[in-house]
XYZ file of C-alpha atoms in Angstrom:
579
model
C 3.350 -22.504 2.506
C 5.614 -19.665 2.417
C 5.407 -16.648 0.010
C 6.798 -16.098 -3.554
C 10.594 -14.903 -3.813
C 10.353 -10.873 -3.419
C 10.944 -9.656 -6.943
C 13.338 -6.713 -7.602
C 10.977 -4.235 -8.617
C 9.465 -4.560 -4.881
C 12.604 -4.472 -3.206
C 14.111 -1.524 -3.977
C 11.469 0.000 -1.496
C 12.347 -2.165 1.301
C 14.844 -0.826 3.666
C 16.451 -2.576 6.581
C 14.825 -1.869 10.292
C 17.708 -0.405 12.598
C 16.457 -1.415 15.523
C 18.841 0.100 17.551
C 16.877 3.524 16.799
C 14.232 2.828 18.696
C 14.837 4.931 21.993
C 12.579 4.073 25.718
C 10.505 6.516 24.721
C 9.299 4.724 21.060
C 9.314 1.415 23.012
C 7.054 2.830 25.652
C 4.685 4.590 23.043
C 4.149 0.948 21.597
C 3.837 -0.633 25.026
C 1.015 1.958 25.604
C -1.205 1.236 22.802
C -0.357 -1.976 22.646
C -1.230 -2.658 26.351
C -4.503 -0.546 26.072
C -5.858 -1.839 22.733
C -5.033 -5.684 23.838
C -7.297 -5.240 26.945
C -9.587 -3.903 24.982
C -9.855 -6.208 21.804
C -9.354 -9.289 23.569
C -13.459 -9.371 23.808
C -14.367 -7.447 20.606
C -11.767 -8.603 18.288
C -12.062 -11.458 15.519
C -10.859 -14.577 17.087
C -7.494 -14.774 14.983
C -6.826 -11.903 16.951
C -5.157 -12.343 20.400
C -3.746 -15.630 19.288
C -2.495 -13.877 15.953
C -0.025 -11.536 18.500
C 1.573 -14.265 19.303
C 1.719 -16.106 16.166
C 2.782 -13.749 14.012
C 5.863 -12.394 16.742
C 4.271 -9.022 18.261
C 5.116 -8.370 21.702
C 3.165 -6.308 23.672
C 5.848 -4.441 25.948
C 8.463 -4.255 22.887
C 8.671 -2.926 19.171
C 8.591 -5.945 17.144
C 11.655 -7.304 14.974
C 10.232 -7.561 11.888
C 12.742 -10.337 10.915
C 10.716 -12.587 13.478
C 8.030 -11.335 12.120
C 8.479 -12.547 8.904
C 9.677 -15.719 10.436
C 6.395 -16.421 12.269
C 4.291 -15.969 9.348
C 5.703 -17.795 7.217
C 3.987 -21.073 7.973
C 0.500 -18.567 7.245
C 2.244 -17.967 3.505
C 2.911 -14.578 4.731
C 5.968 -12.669 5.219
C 7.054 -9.325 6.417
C 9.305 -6.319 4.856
C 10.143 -3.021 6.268
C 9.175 0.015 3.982
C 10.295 3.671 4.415
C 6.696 5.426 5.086
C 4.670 6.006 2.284
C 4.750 3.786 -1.498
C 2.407 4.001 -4.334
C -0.646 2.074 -4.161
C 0.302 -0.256 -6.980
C 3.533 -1.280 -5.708
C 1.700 -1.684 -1.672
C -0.908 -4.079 -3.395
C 1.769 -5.424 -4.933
C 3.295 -6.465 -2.003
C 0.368 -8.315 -0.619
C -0.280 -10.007 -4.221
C 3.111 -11.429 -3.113
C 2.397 -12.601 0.451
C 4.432 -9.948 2.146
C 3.441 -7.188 4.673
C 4.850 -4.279 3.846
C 5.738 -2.027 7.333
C 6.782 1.187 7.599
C 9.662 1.266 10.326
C 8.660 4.668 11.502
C 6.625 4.742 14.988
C 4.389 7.672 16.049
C 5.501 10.005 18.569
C 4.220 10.794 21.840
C 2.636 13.701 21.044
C 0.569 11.810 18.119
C -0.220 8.824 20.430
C -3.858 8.638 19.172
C -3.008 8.460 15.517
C -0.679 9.586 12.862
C -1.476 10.087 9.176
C 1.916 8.868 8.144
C 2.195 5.008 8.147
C 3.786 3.535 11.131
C 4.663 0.143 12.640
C 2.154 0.175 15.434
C -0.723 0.362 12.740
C 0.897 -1.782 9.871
C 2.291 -4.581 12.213
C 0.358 -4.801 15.006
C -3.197 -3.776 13.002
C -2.586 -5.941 9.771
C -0.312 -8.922 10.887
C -2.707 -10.749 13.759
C -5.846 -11.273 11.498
C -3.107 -13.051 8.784
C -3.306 -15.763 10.457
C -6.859 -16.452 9.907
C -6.379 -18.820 6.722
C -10.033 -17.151 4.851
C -8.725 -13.568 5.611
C -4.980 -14.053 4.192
C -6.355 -15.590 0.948
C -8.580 -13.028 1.069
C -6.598 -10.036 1.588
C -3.485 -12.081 -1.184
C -6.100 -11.995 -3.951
C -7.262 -8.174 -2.827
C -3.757 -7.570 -3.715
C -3.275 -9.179 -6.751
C -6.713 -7.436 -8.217
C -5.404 -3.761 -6.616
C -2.333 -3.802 -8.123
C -3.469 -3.372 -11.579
C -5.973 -0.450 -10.944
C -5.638 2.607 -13.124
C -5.439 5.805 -10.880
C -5.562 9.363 -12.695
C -3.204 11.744 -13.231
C -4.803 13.762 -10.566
C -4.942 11.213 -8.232
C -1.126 10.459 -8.313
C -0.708 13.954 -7.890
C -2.784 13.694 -4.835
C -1.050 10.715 -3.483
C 2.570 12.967 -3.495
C 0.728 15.750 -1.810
C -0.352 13.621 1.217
C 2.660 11.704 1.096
C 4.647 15.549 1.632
C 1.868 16.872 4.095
C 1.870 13.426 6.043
C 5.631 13.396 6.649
C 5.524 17.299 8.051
C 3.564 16.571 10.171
C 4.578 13.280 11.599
C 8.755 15.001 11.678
C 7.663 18.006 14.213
C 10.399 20.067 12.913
C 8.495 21.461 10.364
C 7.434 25.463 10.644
C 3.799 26.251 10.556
C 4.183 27.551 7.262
C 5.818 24.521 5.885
C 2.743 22.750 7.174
C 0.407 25.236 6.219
C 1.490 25.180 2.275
C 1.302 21.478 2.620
C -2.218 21.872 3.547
C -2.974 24.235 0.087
C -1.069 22.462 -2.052
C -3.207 18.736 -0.818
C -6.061 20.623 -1.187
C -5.325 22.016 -4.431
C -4.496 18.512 -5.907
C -7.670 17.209 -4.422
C -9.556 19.770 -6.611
C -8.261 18.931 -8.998
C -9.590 15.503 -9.056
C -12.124 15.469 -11.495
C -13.583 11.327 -11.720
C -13.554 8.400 -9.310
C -11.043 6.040 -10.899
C -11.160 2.100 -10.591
C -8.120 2.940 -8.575
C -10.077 5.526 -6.235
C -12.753 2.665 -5.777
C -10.446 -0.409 -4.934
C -9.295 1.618 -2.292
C -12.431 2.603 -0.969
C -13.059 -0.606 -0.565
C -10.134 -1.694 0.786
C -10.905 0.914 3.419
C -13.945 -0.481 4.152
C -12.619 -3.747 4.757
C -9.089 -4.498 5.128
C -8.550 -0.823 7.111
C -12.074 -0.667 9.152
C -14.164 -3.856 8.584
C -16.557 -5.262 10.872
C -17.740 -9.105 11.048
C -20.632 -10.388 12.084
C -24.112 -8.977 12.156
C -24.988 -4.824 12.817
C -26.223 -6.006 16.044
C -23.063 -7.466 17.250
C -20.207 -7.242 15.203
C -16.549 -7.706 15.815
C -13.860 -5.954 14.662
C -11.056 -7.263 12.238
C -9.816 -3.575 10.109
C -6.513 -3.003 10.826
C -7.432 0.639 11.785
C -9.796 -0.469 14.627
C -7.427 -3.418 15.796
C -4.724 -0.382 15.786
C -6.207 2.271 17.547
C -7.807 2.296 20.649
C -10.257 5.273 19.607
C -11.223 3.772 16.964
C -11.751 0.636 18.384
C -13.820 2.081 21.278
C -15.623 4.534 18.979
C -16.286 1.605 16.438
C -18.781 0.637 18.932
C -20.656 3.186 20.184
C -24.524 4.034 18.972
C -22.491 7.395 17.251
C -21.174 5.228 14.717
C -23.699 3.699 11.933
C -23.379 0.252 11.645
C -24.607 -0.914 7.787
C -24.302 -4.247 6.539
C -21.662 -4.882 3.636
C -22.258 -3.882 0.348
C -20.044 -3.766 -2.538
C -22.021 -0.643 -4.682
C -22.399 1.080 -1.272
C -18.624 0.653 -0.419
C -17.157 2.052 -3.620
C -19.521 4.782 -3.618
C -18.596 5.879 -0.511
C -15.492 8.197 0.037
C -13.445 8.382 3.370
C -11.638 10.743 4.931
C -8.479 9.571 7.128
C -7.863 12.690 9.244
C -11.101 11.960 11.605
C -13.061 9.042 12.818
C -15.472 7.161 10.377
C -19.241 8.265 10.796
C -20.202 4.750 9.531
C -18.611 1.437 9.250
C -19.477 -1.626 6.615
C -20.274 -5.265 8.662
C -19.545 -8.307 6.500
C -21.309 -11.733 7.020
C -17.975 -13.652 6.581
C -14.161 -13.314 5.070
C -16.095 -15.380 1.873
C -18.499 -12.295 1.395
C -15.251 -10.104 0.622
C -13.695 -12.522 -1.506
C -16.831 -12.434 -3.481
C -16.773 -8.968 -3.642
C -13.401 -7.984 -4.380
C -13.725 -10.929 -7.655
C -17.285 -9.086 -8.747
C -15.439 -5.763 -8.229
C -12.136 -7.180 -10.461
C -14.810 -7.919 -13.510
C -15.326 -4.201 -13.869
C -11.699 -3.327 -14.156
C -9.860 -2.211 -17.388
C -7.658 -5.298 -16.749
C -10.996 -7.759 -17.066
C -13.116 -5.371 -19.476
C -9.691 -4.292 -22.398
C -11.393 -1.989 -24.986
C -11.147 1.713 -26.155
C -12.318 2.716 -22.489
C -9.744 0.539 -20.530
C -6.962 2.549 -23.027
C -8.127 5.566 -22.351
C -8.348 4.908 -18.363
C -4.220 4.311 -19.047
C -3.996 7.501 -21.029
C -5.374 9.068 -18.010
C -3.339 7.666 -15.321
C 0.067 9.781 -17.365
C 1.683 6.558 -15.614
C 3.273 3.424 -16.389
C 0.105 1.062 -17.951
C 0.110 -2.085 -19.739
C -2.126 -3.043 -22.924
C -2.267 -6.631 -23.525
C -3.088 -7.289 -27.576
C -5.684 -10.474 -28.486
C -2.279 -11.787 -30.167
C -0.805 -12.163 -26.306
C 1.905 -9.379 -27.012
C 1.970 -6.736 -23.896
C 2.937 -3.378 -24.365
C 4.121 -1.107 -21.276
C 4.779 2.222 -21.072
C 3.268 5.553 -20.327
C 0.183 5.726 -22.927
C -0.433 9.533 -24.776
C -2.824 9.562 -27.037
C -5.366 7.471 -29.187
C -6.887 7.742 -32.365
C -10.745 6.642 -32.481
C -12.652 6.338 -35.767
C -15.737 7.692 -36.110
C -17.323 5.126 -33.644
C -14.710 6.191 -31.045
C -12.658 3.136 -31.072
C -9.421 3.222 -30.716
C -7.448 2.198 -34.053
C -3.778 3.675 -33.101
C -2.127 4.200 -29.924
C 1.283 5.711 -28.933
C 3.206 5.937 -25.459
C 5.689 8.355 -24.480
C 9.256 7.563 -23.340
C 10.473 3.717 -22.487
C 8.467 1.218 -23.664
C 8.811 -2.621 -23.239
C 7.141 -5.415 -25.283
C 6.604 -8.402 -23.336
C 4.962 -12.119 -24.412
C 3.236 -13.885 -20.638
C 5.042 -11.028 -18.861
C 8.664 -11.231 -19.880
C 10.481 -8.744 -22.190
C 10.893 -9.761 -25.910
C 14.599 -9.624 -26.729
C 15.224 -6.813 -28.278
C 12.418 -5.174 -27.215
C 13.437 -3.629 -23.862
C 12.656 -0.265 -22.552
C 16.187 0.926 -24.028
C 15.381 -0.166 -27.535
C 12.149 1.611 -27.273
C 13.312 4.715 -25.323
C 11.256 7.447 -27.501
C 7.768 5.716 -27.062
C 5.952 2.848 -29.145
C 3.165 3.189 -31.535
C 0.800 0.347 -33.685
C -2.407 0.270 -35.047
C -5.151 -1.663 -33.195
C -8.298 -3.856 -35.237
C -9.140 -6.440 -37.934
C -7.649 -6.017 -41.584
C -9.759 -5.115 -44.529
C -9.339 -8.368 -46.790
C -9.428 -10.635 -44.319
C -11.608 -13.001 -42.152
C -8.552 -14.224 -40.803
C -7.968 -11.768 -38.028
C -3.897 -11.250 -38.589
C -2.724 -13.207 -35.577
C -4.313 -16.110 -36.688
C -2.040 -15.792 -39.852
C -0.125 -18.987 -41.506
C 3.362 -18.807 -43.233
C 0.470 -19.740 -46.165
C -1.851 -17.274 -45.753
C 1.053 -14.278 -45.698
C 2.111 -15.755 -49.243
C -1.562 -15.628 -50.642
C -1.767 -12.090 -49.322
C 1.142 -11.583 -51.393
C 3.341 -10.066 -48.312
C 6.663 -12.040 -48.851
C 9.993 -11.642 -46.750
C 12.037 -8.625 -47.605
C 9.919 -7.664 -50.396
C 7.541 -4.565 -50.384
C 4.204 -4.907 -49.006
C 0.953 -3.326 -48.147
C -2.080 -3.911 -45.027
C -4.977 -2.035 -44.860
C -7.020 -1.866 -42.240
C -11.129 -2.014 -41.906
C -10.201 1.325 -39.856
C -8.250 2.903 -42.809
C -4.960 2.956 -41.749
C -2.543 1.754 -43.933
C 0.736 0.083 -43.408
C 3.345 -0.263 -45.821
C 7.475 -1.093 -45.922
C 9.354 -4.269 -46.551
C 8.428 -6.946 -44.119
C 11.761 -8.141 -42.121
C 10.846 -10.514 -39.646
C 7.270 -12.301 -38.126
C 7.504 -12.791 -34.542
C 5.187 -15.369 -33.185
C 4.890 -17.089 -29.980
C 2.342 -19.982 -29.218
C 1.484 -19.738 -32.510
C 0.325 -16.236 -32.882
C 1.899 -13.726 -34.460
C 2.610 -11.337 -32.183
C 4.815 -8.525 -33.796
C 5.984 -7.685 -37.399
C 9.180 -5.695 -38.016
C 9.168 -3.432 -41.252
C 11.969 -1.426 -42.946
C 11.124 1.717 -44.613
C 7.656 1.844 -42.620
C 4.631 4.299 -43.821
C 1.582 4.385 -41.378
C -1.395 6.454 -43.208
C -4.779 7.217 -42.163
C -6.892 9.531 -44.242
C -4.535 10.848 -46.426
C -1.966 11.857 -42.554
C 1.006 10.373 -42.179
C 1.005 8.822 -38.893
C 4.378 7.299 -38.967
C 7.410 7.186 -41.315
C 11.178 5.949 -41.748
C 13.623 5.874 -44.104
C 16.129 4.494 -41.312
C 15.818 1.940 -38.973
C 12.779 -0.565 -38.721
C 9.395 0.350 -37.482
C 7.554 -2.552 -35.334
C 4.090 -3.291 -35.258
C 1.929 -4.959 -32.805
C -0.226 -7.676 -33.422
C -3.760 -7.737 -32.833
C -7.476 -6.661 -33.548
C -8.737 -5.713 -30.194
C -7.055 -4.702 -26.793
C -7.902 -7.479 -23.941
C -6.582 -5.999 -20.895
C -5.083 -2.541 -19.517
C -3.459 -2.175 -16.019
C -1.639 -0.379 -14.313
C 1.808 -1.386 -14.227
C 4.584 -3.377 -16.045
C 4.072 -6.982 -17.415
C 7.887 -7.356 -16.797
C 8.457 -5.341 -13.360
C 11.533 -7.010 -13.087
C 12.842 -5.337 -16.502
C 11.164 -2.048 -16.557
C 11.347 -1.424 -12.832
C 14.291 -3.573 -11.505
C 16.974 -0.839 -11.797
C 15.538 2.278 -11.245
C 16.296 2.865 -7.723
C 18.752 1.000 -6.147
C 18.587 1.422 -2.229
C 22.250 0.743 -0.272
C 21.725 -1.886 2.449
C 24.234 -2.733 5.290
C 24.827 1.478 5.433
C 26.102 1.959 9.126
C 23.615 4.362 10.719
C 25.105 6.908 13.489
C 22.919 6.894 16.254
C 22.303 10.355 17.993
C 22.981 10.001 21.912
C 19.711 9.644 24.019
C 18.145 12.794 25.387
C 18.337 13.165 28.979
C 14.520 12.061 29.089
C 14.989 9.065 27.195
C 17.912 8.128 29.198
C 14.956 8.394 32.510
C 12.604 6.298 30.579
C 14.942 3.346 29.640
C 15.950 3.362 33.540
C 12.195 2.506 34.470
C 11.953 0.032 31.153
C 15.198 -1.943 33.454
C 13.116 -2.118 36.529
C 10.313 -3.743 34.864
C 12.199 -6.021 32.449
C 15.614 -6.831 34.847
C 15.371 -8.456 38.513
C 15.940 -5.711 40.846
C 15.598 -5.673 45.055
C 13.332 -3.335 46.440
C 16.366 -1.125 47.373
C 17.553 -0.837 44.080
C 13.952 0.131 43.119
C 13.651 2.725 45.352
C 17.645 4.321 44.522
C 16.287 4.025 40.774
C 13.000 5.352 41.145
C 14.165 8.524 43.528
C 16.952 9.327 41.321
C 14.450 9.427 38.165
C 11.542 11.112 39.736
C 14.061 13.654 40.935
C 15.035 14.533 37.260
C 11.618 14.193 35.873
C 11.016 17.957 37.420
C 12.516 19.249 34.927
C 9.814 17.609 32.643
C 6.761 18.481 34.235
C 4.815 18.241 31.198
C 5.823 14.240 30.426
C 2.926 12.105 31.178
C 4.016 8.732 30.167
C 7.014 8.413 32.144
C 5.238 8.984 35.260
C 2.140 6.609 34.692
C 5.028 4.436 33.752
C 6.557 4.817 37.441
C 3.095 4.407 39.216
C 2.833 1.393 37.189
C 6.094 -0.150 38.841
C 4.783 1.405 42.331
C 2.031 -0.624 42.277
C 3.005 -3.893 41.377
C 5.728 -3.682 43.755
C 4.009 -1.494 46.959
C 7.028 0.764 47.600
C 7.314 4.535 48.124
C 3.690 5.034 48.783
C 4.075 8.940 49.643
C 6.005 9.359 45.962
C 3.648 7.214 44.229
C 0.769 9.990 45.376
C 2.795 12.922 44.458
C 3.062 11.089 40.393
C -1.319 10.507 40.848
C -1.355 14.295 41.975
C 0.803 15.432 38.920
C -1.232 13.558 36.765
C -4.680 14.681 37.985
C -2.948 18.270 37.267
C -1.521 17.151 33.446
C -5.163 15.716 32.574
C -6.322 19.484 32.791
C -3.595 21.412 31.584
C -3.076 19.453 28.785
C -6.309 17.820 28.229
C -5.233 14.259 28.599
C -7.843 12.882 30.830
C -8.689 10.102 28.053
C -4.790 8.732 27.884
C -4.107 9.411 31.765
C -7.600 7.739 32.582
C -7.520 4.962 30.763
C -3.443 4.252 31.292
C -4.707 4.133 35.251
C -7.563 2.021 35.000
C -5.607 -0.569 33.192
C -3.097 -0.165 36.016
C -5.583 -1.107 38.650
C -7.198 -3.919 36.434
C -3.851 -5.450 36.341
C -3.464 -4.842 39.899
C -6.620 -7.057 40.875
C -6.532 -9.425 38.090
């Protein structure tokens, strides 16, 4: 079963991979980790793992295509996109509500080998894409998507998001000056001040965290690893495991009430029994959410996101925009609310004609609640029962509401749908509410929504494809000037030949003396040279220059303190060598 069509709203963040960027030097960084975390999760890893490489197009000595990749998971009902780094939250879920894997194209550099706080393709294709192609875990991780892309995040928290999404790409660029960096740093740590509540938002991704990111199966005894992070990652893989890191058996309360910081390795990890636990969690987690609960509280969880929400009336009708303010009676339910700026009214998520974002530009505002003199809520309303409430077409009219707020004008059109009316235009519209004036015209018609209570909030657009379909248009097919290789990355693509072209052991040695002759003017490059002691000894030539690279290397795990990445590239060297 493949995955739904990719709707516009979602790809207008996609962006094609240009491949032809990658220099040696990126291929080789993947080839590292890659090679290093496969020996190591082949034995700790969920099942779907090793076979999931394969089956989902990740190579091991190469960057993946992720055109193949989205080939090869297709028959999992998965694809794959290519993102540029960092999205929002809602529009990543989003992605996976979809079936689609949203990658950054980026890939860390050398000097960040361990980890990177910016997204990159090693983590987001080779950590997420395997475990897809366990059938429990892609449902599960499909519906985690769906439910995650209607939590409400705060204000604060979006403002938090932009501030790691700035720090994140400093630091991954290297070009950046340490004060760049440095009022990066304030300015995160500023935002995350600032953050006064955990949202639903906050929490979904806590747990995601916990599951999807760094998840453990099994029991606390001997559990395997399926989080993206720790399939990723060899550190985090190997630390996953040791007696430092708590292992505590999955629980939902626990999870969301536990924060996470992604700058250092977790202190404890969650184990779950089985992919069916999750799903059971993530549904029992969904029944909390504004979108599930509606009501005063889930409105005011959209006025405090300041971001685009939808509120879903009992009459069907779905109102999107960016909600300001409420008014409460003296219970503290809501009776009016009003957004700011385009608004779109939408019946079973699709725009109302007429009722676009550009015919509501200024904002949107309508009374909320059951009317005074009737049982009937107004919904439910007949052709009849408007006529024996005296409210006739194009005549004056008046509705007053158990709340107080009155509605008067000349009624110009009922708009119903399944039914239910839904919306009710009115020329020369008065809105009161204890003796205020919430609303007036003498021009134009005033519309008002439908409905005495408020079902659902998320976060969002019920019609993505209308309110978000247009607003950023990325070019594709844009010819990209490649920069020349660097004389280093020129040396590394010369050993990348050797091992992926037939060569004779002459042209071995020429290649090799020529490059380990230049690579003295790089005496701090590590990789190249575990790279060349690699070929060296799978093919036993040059034995006297093969030392000189182990001597260099004994010298580079001190100076630079690389003993873990020099140590661990050698023993893998020597396990392949006796294998």
């Amino acid at each position: 079963m493949s995955p739904r069509p990719l709707p516009a709203h979602l790809r207008k963040y996609v962006v094609e991979q240009d491949y032809q960027k990658y220099s040696p030097i990126d291929h080789a960084v993947w080839r590292y980790v890659m090679r290093q975390n496969h020996n190591f999760l082949k034995d700790v890893a969920h099942g779907a793992y090793t076979n999931g490489l394969v089956s989902s197009g990740i190579h091991i000595d190469s960057i993946p295509k992720i055109e193949e990749m989205n080939e090869r998971l297709q028959p999992f009902g998965w694809g794959a996109v290519t993102i540029d780094g960092f999205i929002p939250a809602v529009a990543f879920f989003d992605f996976q509500a979809h079936g689609y894997l949203p990658i950054a194209t980026e890939i860390r550099k050398l000097e960040n080998i361990d980890y990177t706080p910016a997204p990159d393709i090693i983590h987001e294709a080779a950590g997420h894409a395997p475990i897809l192609c366990d059938e429990q875990y892609a449902q599960f991780v499909k519906r985690f998507g769906e439910i995650g892309s209607k939590a409400l995040a705060t204000k604060e928290e979006h403002e938090v998001f932009d501030a790691i999404r700035t720090l994140s790409a400093l630091l991954e660029d290297g070009s950046a000056t340490e004060v760049e960096v440095e009022a990066a740093r304030a300015n995160l740590q500023i935002k995350q001040e600032g953050v006064q509540e955990v949202s639903e938002a906050e929490q979904i991704s806590r747990l995601y965290w916990w599951t999807v990111e760094f998840g453990m199966i099994g029991t606390v005894d001997h559990p395997v690893l399926y989080g993206s992070g720790l399939l990723s990652s060899i550190g985090e893989g190997v630390n996953s495991l040791s007696d430092e890191v708590k292992k505590v058996p999955f629980d939902l309360e626990t999870a969301i009430n536990t924060g996470f910081d992604i700058t250092t390795q977790q202190p404890q990890l969650f184990v779950c029994r089985d992919f069916d636990q999750l799903t059971e969690a993530v549904e029992k987690f969904a029944e909390t959410m504004a979108f599930k609960a509606g009501g005063t509280e889930s409105l005011e969880k959209a006025v405090r996101s300041a971001n685009t929400a939808t509120a879903v009336y009992s009459s069907g009708l779905q109102v999107t925009g960016t909600f300001e303010n409420l008014i409460r009676d003296e219970n503290g339910e809501a009776i009016y609310m009003n957004t700011n700026g385009p608004t779109a009214l939408s019946i079973e998520d699709q725009v109302i004609g007429g009722h676009g974002k550009e015919d509501h530009r200024e904002g949107f505002g309508s009374p909320v609640g059951r009317l005074l003199d009737s049982e009937l809520a107004l919904e439910d309303w007949s052709e009849e029962d408007f006529l024996n409430h005296g409210i006739h077409m194009h005549k004056p009219f008046t509705l007053t509401f158990k709340s107080g707020i009155t509605v008067e004008g000349v009624l110009e059109e009922i708009v119903r749908n399944n039914k239910k009316v839904v919306l009710l235009r009115i020329a020369h519209a008065k809105i009161t509410w204890k003796n205020q004036i919430i609303f007036e015209t003498d021009q134009g018609s005033f519309d008002m929504a439908v409905g005495e209570r408020i079902t659902s909030v998320f976060a969002g657009a019920a019609d993505s494809e209308h309110f978000f379909g247009t607003e950023i248009e990325r070019a594709t097919n844009v010819q990209t000037e490649h920069k020349p290789q660097t004389r280093l990355e020129k040396l590394y693509g010369q050993i990348r030949d050797l091992r992926e072209e037939e060569k004779t052991p002459q042209e071995i040695i020429v290649t090799i003396k020529e490059v380990v002759s230049e690579l003295e003017s790089f005496p701090e490059d590590w990789m190249l040279r575990l790279e060349i002691v690699e070929v060296l000894t799978s093919k036993p030539l040059l034995p006297t220059t093969r030392q000189q690279l182990l001597n260099d290397l004994e010298v580079l795990k001190t100076k630079l303190n690389l003993s873990k990445w020099i140590d661990n590239g050698l023993r893998l060297i020597n396990v392949r060598r006796s294998a």
